[in-house]
Coordinates of N, CA and C in Angstrom, one line a residue:
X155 N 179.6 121.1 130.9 CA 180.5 120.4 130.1 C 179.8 119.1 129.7
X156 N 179.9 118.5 128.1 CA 179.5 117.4 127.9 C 179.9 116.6 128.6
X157 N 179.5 115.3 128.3 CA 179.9 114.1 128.9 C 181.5 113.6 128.0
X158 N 181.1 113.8 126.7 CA 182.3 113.5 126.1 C 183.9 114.8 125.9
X159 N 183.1 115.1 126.4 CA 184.3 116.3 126.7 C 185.2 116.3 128.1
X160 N 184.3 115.8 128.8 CA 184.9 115.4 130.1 C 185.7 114.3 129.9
X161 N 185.3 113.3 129.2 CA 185.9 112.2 129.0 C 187.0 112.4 128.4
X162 N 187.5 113.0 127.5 CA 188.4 113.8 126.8 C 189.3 114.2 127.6
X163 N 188.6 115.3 128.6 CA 189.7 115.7 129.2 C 190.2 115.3 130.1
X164 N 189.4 113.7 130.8 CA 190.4 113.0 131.6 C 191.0 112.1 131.3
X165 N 191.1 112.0 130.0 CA 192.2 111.0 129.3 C 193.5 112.0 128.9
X166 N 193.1 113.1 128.1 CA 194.6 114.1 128.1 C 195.1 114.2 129.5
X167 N 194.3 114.2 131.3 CA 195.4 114.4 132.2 C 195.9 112.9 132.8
X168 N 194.9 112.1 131.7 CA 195.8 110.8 132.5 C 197.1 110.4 131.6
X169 N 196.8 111.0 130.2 CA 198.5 111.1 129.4 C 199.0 111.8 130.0
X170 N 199.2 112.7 130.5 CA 199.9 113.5 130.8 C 200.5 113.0 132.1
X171 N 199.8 112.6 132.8 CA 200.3 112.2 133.9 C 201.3 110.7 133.7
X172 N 201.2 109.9 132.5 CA 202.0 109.0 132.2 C 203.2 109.4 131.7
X173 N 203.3 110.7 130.3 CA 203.8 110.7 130.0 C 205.0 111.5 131.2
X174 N 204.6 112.3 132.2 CA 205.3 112.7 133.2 C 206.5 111.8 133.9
X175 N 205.5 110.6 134.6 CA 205.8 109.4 134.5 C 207.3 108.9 133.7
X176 N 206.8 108.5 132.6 CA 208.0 108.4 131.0 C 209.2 109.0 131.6
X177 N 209.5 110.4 131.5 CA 210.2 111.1 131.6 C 210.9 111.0 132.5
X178 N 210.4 110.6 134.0 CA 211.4 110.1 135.5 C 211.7 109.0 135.1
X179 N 211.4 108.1 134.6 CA 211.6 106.8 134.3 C 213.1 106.9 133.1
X180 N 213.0 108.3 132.5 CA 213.7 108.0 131.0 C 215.4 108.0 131.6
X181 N 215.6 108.4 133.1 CA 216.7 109.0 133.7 C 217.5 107.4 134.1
X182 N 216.3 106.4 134.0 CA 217.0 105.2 134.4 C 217.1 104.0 133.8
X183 N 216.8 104.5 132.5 CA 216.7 103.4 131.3 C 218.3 103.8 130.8
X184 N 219.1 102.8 130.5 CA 220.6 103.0 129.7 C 220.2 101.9 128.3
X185 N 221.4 102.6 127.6 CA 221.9 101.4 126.4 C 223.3 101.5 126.3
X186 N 223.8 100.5 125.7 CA 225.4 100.3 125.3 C 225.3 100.6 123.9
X187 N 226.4 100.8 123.7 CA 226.7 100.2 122.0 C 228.6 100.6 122.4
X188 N 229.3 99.9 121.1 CA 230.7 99.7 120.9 C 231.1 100.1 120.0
X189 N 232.0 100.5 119.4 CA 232.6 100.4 118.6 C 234.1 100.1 118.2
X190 N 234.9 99.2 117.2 CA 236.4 99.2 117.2 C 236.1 98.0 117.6
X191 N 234.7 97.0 117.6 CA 235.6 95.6 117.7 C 235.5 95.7 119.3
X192 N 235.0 96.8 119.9 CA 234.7 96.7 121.3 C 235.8 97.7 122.2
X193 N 236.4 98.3 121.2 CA 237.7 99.4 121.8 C 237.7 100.4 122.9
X194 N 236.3 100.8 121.8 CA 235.3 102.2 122.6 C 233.8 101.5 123.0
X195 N 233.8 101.8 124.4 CA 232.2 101.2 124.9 C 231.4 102.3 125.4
X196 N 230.4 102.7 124.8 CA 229.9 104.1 125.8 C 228.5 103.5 126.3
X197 N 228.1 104.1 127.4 CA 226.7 103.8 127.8 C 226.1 105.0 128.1
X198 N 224.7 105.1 128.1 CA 224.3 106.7 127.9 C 223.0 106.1 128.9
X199 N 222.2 107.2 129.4 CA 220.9 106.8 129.8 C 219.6 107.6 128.7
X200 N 218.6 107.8 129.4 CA 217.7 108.2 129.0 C 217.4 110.0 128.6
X201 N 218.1 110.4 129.3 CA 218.2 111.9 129.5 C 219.4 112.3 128.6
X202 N 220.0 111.4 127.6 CA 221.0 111.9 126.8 C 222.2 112.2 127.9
X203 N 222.7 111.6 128.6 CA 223.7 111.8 129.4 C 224.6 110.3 129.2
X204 N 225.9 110.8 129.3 CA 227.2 109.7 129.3 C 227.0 109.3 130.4
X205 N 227.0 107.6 131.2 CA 227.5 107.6 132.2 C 228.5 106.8 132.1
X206 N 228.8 106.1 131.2 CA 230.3 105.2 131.4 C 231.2 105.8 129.9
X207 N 232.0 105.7 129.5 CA 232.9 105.7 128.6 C 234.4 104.8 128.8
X208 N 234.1 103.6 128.7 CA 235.9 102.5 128.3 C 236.4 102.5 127.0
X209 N 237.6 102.8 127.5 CA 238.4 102.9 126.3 C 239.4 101.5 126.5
X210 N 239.9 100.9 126.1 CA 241.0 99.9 125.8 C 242.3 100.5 125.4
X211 N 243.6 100.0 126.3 CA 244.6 100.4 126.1 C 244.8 100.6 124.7
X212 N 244.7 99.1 123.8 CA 245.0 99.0 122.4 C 244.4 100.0 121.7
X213 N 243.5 100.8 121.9 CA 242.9 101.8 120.8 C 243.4 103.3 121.1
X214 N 244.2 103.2 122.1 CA 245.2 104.6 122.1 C 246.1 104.6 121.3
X215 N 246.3 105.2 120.1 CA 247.5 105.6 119.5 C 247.7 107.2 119.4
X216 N 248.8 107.0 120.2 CA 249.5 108.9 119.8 C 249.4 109.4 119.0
X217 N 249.5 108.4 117.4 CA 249.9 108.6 116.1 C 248.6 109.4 115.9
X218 N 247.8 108.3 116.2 CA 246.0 108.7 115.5 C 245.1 108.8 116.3
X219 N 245.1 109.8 116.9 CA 244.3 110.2 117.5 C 242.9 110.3 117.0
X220 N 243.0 110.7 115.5 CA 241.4 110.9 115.0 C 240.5 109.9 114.8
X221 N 241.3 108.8 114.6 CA 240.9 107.3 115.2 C 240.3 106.9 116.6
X222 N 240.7 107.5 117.3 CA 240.3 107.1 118.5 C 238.8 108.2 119.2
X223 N 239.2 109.2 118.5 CA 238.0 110.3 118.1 C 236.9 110.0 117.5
X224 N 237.0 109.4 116.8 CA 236.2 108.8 115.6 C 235.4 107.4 116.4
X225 N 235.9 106.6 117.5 CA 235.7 105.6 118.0 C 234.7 105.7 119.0
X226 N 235.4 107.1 119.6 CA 234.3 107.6 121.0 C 232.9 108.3 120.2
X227 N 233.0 109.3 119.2 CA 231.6 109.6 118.5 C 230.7 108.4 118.4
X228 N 231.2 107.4 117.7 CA 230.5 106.4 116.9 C 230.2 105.6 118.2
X229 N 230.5 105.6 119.4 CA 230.1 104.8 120.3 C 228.9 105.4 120.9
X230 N 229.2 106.5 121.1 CA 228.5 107.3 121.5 C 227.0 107.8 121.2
X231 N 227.0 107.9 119.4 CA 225.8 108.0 119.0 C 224.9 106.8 118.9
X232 N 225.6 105.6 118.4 CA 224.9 104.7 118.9 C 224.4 104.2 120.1
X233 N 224.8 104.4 121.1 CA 224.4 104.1 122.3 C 222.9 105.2 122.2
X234 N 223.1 106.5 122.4 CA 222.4 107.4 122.0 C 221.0 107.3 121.4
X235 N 221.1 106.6 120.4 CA 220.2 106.2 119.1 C 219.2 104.9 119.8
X236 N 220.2 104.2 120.4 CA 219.3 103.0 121.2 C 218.5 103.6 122.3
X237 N 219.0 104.1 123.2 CA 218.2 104.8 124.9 C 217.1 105.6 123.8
X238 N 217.1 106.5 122.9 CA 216.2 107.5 122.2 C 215.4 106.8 121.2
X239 N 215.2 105.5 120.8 CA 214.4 104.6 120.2 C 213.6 103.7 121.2
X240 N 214.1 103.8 122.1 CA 213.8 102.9 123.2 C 212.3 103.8 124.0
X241 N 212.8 104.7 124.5 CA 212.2 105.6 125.0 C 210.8 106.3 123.9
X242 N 211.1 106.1 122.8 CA 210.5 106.8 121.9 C 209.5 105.9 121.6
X243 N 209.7 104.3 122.0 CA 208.9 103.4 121.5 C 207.7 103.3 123.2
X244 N 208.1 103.4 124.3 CA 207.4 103.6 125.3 C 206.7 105.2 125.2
X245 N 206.9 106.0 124.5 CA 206.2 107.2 124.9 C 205.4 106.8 123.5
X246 N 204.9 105.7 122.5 CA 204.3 105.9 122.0 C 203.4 105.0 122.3
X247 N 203.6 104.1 123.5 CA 202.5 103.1 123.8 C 201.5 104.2 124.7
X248 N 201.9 105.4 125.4 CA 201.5 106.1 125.7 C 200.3 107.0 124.8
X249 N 200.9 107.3 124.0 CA 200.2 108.3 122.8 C 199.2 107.6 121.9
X250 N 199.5 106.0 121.6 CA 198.6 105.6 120.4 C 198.9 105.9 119.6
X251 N 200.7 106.3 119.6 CA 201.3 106.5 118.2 C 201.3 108.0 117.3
X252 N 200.7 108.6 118.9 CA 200.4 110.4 118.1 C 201.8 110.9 118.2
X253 N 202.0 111.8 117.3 CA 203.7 112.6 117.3 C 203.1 113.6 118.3
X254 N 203.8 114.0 119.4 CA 204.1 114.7 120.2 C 205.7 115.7 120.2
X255 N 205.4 116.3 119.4 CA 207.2 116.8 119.2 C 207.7 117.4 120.5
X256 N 208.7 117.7 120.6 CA 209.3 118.5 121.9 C 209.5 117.4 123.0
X257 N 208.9 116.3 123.5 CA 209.2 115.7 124.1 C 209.8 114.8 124.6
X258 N 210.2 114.0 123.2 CA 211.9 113.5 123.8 C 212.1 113.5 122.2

């Protein structure tokens, strides 16, 4: 094997072994986001998982529920959008900015 082929291929298993890395890491990275003025608060982590959801008495209404439906999505995807930008911006300090699809 060349020299530069080797070299090659100990830099793909040292990505790989960061981007491994990334991944355990992505389970303990969170973001917030709110919505309603602060009604609905959701926090999510790195692995696309809910871990908190507050609601406020005041944003329960019987009447309208689709309101309050509407409060938990939007809290939700935004929190969402933050942990998955976040994460997305550390797996590219990894890459040098290459698209790697499938991995987060």
């Amino acid at each position: 094997m060349s020299k530069g082929l080797a070299q090659i291929m100990k830099q793909a298993q040292m990505m790989q072994q960061k981007m491994a890395r990334l991944q355990e890491e992505a389970g303990q990275k969170t973001a917030e986001a709110a919505a309603g003025g602060g009604a609905v608060t959701a926090v999510v982590n790195g692995k696309n998982q809910i871990v908190s959801l507050s609601i406020r008495k005041e944003a329960v209404d019987p009447e309208d529920v689709e309101m309050l439906q509407d409060l938990v999505v939007a809290a939700v995807n935004e929190a969402l959008k933050k942990v998955q930008s976040e994460v997305a911006d550390e797996m590219g300090k990894i890459t040098g900015g290459l698209s790697m699809p499938g991995l987060f």
